[in-house]
Tab-separated table of C-alpha atoms in Angstrom:
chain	number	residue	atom	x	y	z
A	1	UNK	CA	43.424	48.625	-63.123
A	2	UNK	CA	44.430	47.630	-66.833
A	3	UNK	CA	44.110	44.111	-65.462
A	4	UNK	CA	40.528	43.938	-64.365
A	5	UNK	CA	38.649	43.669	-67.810
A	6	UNK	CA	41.346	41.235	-69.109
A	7	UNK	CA	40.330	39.101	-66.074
A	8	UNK	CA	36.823	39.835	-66.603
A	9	UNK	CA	36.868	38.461	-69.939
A	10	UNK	CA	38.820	35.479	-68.643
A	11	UNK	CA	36.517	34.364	-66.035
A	12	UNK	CA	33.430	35.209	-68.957
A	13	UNK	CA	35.284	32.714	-70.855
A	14	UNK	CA	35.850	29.991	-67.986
A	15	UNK	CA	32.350	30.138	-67.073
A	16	UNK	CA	30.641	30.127	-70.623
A	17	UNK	CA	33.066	26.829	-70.899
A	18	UNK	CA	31.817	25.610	-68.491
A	19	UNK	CA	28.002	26.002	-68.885
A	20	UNK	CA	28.482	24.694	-72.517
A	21	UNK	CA	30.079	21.464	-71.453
A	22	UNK	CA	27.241	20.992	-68.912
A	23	UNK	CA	24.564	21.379	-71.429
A	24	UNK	CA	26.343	19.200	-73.853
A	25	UNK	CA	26.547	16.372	-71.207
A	26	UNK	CA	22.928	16.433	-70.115
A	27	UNK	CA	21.628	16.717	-73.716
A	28	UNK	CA	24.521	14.297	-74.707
A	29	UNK	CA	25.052	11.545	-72.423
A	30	UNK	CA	21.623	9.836	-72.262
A	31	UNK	CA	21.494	10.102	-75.671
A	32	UNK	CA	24.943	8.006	-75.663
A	33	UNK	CA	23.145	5.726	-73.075
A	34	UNK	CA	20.814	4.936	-75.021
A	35	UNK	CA	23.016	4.375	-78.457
A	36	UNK	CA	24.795	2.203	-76.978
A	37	UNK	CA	21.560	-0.062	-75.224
A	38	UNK	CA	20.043	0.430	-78.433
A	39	UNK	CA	22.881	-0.879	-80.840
A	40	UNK	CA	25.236	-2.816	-78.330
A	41	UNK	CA	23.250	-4.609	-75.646
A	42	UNK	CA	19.967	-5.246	-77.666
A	43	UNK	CA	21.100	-7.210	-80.619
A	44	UNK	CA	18.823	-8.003	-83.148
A	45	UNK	CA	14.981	-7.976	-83.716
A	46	UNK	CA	13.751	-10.785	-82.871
A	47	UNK	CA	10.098	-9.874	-83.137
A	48	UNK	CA	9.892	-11.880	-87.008
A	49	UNK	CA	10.185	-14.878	-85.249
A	50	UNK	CA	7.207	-14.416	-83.050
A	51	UNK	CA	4.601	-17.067	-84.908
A	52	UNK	CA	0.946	-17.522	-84.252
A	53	UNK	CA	-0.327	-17.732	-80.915
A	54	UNK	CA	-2.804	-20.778	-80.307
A	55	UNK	CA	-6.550	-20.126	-81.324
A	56	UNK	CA	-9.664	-21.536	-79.735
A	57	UNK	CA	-11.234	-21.948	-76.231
A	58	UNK	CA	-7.960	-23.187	-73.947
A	59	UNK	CA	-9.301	-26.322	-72.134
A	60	UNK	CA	-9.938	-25.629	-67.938
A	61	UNK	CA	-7.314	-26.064	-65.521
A	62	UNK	CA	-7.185	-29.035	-63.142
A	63	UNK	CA	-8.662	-28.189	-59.646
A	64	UNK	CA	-4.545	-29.402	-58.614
A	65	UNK	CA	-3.580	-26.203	-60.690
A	66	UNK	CA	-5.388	-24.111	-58.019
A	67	UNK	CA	-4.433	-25.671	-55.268
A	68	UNK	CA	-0.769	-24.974	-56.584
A	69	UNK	CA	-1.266	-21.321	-56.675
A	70	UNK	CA	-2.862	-20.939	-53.464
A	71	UNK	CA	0.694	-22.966	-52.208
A	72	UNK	CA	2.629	-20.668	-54.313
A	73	UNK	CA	0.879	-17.518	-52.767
A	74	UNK	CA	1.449	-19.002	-49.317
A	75	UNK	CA	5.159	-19.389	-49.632
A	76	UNK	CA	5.206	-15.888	-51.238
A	77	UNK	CA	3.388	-14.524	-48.478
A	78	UNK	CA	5.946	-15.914	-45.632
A	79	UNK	CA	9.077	-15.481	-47.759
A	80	UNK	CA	12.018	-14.703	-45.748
A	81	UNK	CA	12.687	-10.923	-44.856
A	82	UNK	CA	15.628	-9.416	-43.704
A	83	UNK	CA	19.352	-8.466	-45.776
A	84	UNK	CA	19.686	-9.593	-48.974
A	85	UNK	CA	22.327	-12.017	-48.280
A	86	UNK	CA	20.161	-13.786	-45.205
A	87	UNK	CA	17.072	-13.586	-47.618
A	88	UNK	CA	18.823	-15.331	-50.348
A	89	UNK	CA	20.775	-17.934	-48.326
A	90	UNK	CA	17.297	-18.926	-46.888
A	91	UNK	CA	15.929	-19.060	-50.171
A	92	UNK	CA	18.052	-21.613	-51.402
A	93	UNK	CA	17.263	-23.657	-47.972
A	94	UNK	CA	13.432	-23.625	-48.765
A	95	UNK	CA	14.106	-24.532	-52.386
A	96	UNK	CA	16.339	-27.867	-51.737
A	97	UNK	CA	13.699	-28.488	-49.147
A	98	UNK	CA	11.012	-28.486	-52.046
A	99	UNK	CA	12.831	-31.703	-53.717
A	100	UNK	CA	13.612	-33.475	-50.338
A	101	UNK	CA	12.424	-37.088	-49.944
A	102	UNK	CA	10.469	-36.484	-53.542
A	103	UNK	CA	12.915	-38.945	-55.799
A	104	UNK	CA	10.742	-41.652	-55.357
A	105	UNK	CA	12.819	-45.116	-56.064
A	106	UNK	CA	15.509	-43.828	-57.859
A	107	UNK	CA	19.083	-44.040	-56.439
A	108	UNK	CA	21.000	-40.977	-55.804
A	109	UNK	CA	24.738	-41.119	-55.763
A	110	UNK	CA	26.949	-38.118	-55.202
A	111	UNK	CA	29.819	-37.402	-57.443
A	112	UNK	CA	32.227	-34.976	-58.004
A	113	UNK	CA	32.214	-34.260	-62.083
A	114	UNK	CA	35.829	-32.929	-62.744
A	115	UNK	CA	35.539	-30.422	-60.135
A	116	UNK	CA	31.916	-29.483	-60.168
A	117	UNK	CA	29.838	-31.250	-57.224
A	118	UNK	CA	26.829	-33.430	-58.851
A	119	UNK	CA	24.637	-36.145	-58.070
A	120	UNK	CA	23.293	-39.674	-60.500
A	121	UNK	CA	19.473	-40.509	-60.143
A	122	UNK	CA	19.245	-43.630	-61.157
A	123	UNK	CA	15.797	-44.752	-61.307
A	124	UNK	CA	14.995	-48.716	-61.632
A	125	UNK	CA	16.699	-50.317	-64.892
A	126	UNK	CA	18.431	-47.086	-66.241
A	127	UNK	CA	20.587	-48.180	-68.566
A	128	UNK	CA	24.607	-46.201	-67.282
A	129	UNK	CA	25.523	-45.593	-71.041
A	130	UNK	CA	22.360	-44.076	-71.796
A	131	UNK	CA	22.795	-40.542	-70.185
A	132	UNK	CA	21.467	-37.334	-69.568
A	133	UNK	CA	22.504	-33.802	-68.067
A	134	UNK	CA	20.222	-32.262	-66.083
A	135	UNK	CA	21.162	-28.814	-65.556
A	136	UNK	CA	18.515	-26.930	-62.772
A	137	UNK	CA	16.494	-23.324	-62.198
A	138	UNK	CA	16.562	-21.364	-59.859
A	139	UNK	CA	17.481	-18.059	-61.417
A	140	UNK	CA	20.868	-18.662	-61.700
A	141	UNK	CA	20.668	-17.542	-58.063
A	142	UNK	CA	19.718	-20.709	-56.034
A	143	UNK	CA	18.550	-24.174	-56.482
A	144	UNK	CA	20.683	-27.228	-56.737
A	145	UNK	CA	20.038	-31.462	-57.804
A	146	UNK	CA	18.088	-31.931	-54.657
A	147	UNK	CA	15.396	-29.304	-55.075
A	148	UNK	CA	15.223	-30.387	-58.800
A	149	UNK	CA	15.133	-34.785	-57.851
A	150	UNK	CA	11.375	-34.413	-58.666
A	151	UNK	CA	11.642	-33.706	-61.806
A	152	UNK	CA	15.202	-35.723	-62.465
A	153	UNK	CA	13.723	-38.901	-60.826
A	154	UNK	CA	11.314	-39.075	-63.404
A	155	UNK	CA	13.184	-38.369	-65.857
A	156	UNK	CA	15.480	-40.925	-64.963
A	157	UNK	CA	12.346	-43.553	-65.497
A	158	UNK	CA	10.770	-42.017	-68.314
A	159	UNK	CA	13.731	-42.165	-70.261
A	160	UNK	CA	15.527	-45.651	-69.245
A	161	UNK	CA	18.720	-43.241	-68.419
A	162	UNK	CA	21.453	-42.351	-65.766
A	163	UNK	CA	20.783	-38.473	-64.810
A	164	UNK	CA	23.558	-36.607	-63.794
A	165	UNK	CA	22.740	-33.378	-61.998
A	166	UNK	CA	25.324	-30.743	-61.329
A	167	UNK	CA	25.324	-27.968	-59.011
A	168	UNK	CA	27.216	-25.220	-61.044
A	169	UNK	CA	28.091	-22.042	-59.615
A	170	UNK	CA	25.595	-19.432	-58.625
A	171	UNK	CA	25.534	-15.701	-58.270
A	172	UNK	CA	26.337	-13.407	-57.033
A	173	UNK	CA	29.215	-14.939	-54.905
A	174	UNK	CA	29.989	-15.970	-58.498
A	175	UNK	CA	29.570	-14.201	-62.282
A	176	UNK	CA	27.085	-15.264	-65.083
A	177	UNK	CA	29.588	-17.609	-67.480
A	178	UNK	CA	31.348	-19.298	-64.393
A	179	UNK	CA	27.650	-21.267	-64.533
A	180	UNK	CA	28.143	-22.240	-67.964
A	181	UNK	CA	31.562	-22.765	-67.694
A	182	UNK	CA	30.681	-25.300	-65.253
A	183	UNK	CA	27.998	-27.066	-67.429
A	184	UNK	CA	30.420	-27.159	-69.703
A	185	UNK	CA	32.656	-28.854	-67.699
A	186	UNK	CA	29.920	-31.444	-66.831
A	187	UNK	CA	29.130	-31.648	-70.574
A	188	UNK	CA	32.574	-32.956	-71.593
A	189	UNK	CA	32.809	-35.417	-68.319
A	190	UNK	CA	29.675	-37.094	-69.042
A	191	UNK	CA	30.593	-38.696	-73.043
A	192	UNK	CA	33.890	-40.617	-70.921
A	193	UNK	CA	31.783	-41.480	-67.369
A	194	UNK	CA	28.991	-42.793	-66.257
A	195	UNK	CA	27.445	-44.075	-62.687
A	196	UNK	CA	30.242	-46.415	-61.883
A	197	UNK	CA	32.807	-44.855	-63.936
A	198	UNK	CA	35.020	-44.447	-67.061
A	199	UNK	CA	33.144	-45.618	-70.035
A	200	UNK	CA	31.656	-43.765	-73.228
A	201	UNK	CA	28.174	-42.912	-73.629
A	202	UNK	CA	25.921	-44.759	-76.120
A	203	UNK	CA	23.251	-41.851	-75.865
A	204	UNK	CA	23.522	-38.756	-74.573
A	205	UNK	CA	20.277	-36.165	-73.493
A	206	UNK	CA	20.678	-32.487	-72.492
A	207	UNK	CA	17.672	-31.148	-70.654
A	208	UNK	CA	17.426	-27.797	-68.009
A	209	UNK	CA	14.242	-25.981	-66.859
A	210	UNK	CA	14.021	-22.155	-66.551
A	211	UNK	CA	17.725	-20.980	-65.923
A	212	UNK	CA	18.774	-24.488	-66.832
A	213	UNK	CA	17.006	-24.430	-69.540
A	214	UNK	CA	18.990	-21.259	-70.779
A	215	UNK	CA	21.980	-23.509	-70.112
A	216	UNK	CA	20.531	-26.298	-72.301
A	217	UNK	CA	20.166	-24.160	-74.970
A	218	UNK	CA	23.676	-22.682	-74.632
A	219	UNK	CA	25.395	-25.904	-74.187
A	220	UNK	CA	24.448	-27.506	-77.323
A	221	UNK	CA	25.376	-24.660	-79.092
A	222	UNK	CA	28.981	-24.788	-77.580
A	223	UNK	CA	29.182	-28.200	-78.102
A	224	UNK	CA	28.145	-27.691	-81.811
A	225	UNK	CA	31.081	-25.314	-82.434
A	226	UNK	CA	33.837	-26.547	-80.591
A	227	UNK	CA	33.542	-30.036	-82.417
A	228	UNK	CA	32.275	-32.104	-79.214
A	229	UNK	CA	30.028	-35.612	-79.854
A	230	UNK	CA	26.390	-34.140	-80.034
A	231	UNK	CA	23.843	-34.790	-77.982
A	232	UNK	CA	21.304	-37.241	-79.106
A	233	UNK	CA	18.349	-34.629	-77.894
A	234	UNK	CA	17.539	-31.763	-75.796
A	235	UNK	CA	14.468	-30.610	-73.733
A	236	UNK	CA	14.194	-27.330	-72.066
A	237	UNK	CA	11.127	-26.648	-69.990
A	238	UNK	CA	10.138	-22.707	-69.697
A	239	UNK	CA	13.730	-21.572	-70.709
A	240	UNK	CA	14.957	-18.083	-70.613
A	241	UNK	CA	16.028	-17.661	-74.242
A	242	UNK	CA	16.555	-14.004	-74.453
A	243	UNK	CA	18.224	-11.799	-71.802
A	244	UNK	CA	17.389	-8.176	-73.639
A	245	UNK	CA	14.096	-9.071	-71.908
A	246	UNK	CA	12.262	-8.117	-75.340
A	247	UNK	CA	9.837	-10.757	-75.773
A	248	UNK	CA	6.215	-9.226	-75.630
A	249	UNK	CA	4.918	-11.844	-72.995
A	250	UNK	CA	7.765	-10.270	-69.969
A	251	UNK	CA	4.864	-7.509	-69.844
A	252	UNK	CA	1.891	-8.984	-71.279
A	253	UNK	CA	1.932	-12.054	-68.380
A	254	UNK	CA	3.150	-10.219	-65.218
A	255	UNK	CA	-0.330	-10.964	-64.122
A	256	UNK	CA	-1.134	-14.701	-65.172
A	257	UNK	CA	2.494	-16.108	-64.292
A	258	UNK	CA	1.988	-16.666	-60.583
A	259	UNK	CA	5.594	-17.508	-59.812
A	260	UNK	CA	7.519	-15.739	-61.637
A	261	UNK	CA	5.303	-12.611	-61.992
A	262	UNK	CA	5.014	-11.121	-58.388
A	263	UNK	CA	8.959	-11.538	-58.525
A	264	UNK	CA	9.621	-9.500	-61.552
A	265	UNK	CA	7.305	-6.875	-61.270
A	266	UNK	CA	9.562	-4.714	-59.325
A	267	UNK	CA	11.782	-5.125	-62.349
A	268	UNK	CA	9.276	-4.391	-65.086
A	269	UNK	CA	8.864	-0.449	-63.879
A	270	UNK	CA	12.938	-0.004	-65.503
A	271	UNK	CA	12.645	1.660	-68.717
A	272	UNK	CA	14.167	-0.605	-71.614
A	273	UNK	CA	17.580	1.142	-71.970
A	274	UNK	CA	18.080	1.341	-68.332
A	275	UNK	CA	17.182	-2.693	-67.789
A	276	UNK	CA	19.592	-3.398	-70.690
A	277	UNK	CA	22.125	-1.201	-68.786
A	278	UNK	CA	21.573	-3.122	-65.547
A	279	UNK	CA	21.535	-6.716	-67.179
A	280	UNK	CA	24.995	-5.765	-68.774
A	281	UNK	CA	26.604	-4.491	-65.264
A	282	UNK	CA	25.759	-6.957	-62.761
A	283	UNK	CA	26.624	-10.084	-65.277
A	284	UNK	CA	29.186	-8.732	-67.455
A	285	UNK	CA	27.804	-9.772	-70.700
A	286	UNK	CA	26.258	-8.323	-73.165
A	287	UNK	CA	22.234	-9.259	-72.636
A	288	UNK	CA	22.343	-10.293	-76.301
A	289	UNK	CA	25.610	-12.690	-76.094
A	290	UNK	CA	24.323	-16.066	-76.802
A	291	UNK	CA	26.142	-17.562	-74.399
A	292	UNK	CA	23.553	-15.771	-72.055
A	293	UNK	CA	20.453	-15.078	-74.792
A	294	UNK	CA	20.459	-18.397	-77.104
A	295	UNK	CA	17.671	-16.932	-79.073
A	296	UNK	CA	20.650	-13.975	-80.407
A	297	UNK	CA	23.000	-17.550	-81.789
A	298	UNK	CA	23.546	-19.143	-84.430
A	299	UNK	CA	20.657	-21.943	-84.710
A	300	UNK	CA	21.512	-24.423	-87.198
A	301	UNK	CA	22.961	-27.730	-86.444
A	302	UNK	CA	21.751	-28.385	-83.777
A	303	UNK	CA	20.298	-31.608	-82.252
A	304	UNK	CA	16.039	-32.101	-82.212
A	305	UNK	CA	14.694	-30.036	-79.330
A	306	UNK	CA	11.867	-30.191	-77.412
A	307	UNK	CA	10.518	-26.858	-75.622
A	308	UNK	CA	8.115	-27.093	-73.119
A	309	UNK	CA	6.511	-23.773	-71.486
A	310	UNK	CA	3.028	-21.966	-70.606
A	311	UNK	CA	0.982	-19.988	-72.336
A	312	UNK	CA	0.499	-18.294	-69.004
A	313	UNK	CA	4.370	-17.549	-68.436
A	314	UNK	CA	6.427	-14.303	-68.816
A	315	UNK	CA	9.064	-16.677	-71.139
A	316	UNK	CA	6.322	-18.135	-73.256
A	317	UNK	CA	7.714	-15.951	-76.632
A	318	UNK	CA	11.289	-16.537	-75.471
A	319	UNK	CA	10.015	-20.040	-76.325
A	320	UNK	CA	8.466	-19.618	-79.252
A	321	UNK	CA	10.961	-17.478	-80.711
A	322	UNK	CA	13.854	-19.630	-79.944
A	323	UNK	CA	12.040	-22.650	-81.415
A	324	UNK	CA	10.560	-20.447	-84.654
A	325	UNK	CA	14.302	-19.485	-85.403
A	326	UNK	CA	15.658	-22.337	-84.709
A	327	UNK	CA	13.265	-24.369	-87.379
A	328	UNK	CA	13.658	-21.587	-89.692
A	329	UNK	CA	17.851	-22.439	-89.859
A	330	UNK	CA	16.757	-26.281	-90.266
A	331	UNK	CA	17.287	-27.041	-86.798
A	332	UNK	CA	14.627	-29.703	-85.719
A	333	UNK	CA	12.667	-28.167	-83.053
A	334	UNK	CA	9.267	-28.045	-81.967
A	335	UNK	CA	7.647	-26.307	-79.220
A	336	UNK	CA	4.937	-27.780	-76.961
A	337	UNK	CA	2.332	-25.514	-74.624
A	338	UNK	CA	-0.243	-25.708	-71.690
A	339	UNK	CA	-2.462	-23.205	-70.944
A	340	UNK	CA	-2.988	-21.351	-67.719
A	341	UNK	CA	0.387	-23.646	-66.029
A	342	UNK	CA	3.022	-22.180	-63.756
A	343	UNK	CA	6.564	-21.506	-64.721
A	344	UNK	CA	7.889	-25.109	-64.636
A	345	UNK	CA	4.835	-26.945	-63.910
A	346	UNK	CA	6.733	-30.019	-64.108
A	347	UNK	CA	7.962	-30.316	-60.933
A	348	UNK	CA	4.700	-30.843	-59.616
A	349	UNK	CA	4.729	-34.108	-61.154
A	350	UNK	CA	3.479	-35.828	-58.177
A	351	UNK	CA	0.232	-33.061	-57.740
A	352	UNK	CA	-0.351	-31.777	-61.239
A	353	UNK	CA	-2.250	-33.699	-64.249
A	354	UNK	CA	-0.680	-30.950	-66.511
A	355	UNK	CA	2.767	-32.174	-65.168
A	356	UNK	CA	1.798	-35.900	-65.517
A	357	UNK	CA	1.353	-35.492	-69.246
A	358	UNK	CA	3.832	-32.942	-70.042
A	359	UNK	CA	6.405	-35.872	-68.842
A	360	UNK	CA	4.242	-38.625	-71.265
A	361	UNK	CA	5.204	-36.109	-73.913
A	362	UNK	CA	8.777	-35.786	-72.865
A	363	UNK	CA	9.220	-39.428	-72.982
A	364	UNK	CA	7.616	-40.239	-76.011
A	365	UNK	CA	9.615	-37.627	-78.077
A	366	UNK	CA	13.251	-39.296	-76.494
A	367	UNK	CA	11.598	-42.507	-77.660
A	368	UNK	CA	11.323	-41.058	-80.668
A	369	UNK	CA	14.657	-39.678	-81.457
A	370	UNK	CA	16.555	-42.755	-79.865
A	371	UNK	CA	14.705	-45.243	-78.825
A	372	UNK	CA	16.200	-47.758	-76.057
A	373	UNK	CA	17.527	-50.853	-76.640
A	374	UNK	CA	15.497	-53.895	-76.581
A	375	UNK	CA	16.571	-56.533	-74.100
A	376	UNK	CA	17.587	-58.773	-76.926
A	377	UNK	CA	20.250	-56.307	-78.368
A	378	UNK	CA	23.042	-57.521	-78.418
A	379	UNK	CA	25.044	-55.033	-75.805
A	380	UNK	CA	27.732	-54.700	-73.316
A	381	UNK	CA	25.903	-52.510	-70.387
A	382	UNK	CA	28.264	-50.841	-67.724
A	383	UNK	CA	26.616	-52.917	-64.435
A	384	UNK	CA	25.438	-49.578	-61.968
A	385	UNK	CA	27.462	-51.356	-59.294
A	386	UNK	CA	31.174	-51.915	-60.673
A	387	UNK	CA	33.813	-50.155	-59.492
């Protein structure tokens, strides 16, 4: 019986072990979880760069801005149900359907870009060495160069250039860089080709809406520091700057950004630390990486930028506090807003005033930066049809 209060004292032991280690892992772990959201994922402040918001009485919509939403609301209302991967795949259908027959008279010519499946518009008289990259939203889920020819064609004429639109890769079949990796790609291809072929660029534009627009941002970056030629301009339109989803206006405009509001809600209801968490598994970056939050980079150097977005939109302060920070490290930048606008008004073009003038702006500020040639310069053009 000598044994007994031995093994007592031994089982007292195990258990008081145990019951210690369990209270040190549920007061310990989320405290851990949240370290390393808070001093890992996050990155830094970013709130300094946050500016003045615009004053005054905003000017009315256009009745077209109404009749928009109500269009918007229908397609929400008969989005596809069903599994995730059906849903998605007939997504992407109804998106490319949204930019089908809508190029006007610009040419489109497919092209495979190293690897990565593209397309030229070519609208009337754009001059093949003056190029630029579009690079599309869509969430980095879906869309593709047809759902976006609305807003390339135009382009296209508004800046006298070849665009070359590339269909990177999208998730989930594929992960988060694998998209830049591909713009990348296209990046490098299009200073040695244009729409009939080998030849160098004269001038070279980067522009990208929404996801794109995150792209844009990235790209010129990467170009910057790994010594490429640098583009003459870029334009982003609505771009996600900041994937630690800390700019004020993610919350603030869940209700006045009728696209992309209804869609993120669901998402908004995740506590910071866990959203940081969830952002950092299902991309494998870091939120604050630059190559995936621009706004967290290093600024300077960087060719003049134009940023277009809403003052209506969830990613009006990733905007503004890309563009504030970017100014403040001598970076030419400047920011340019509509009130009451969807995400990406722009490609509305053929429907919206608001659209109609955002591109006047667009084109007068690549006018600005390099103006086209005259058509008594002196010039060798590439002809659109050799080759």
């Amino acid at each position: 019986m000598n044994w007994i209060i031995p093994l007592a004292l031994l089982l007292a032991a195990f258990w008081t072990a145990v019951i210690v280690s369990w209270m040190v892992t549920v007061v310990l772990l989320p405290v851990a979880i949240w370290a390393v959201a808070r001093f890992y994922l996050r990155g830094d402040d970013l709130s300094r760069y946050d500016g003045e918001r615009p004053g005054g009485e905003p000017p009315p919509p256009s009745d077209a801005h109404f009749e928009t939403v109500e269009l918007l609301q229908r397609m929400g209302e008969n989005a596809p149900k069903g599994p995730r991967r059906q849903r998605l795949k007939r997504l992407r259908e109804a998106m490319d359907q949204m930019g089908e027959g809508r190029a006007g008279d610009a040419e489109i010519r497919a092209v495979d870009v190293a690897g990565v499946p593209g397309e030229w518009v070519l609208a009337p008289g754009a001059d093949p060495s003056r190029r630029l990259l579009y690079l599309h939203g869509g969430a980095f889920v879906m869309g593709s160069p047809m759902s976006h020819r609305p807003i390339t064609a135009r382009l296209s004429e508004i800046a006298g250039a070849s665009v070359l639109a590339v269909d990177y890769r999208l998730m989930p079949e594929h992960k988060r860089l694998d998209c830049l990796a591909d713009c990348q790609t296209a990046y490098r291809w299009i200073i040695d080709h244009g729409p009939a072929g080998a030849a160098p660029v004269a001038t070279l534009f980067v522009a990208g809406d929404s996801a794109g627009g995150n792209l844009t941002l990235a790209l010129i970056a990467w170009a910057r520091d790994v010594g490429l030629r640098r583009a003459d301009a870029a334009v982003a339109l609505s771009p996600a700057t900041d994937a630690t989803l800390s700019s004020p206006s993610i919350l603030e405009n869940l209700d006045s950004d009728h696209m992309l509001g209804p869609m993120f809600r669901p998402f908004a209801k995740l506590p910071k630390t866990l959203a940081l968490w969830f952002g950092w598994l299902t991309t494998g970056v870091r939120p604050c990486d630059p190559r995936v939050s621009p706004a967290h980079g290093n600024l300077d150097n960087l060719p003049p930028t134009l940023v277009h977005a809403s003052e209506a939109e969830l990613l009006i302060d990733d905007a503004r506090r890309y563009v504030n920070k970017a100014r403040a490290a001598g970076s030419p930048a400047e920011l340019e807003t509509w009130h009451h606008v969807l995400h990406v008004w722009h490609i509305f073009e053929d429907r919206l005033p608001e659209a109609q003038a955002a591109f006047e702006r667009i084109g007068v500020f690549l006018e600005s930066v390099a103006p086209r040639r005259s058509s008594g310069e002196s010039s060798t053009p590439q002809s659109l049809d050799a080759g």
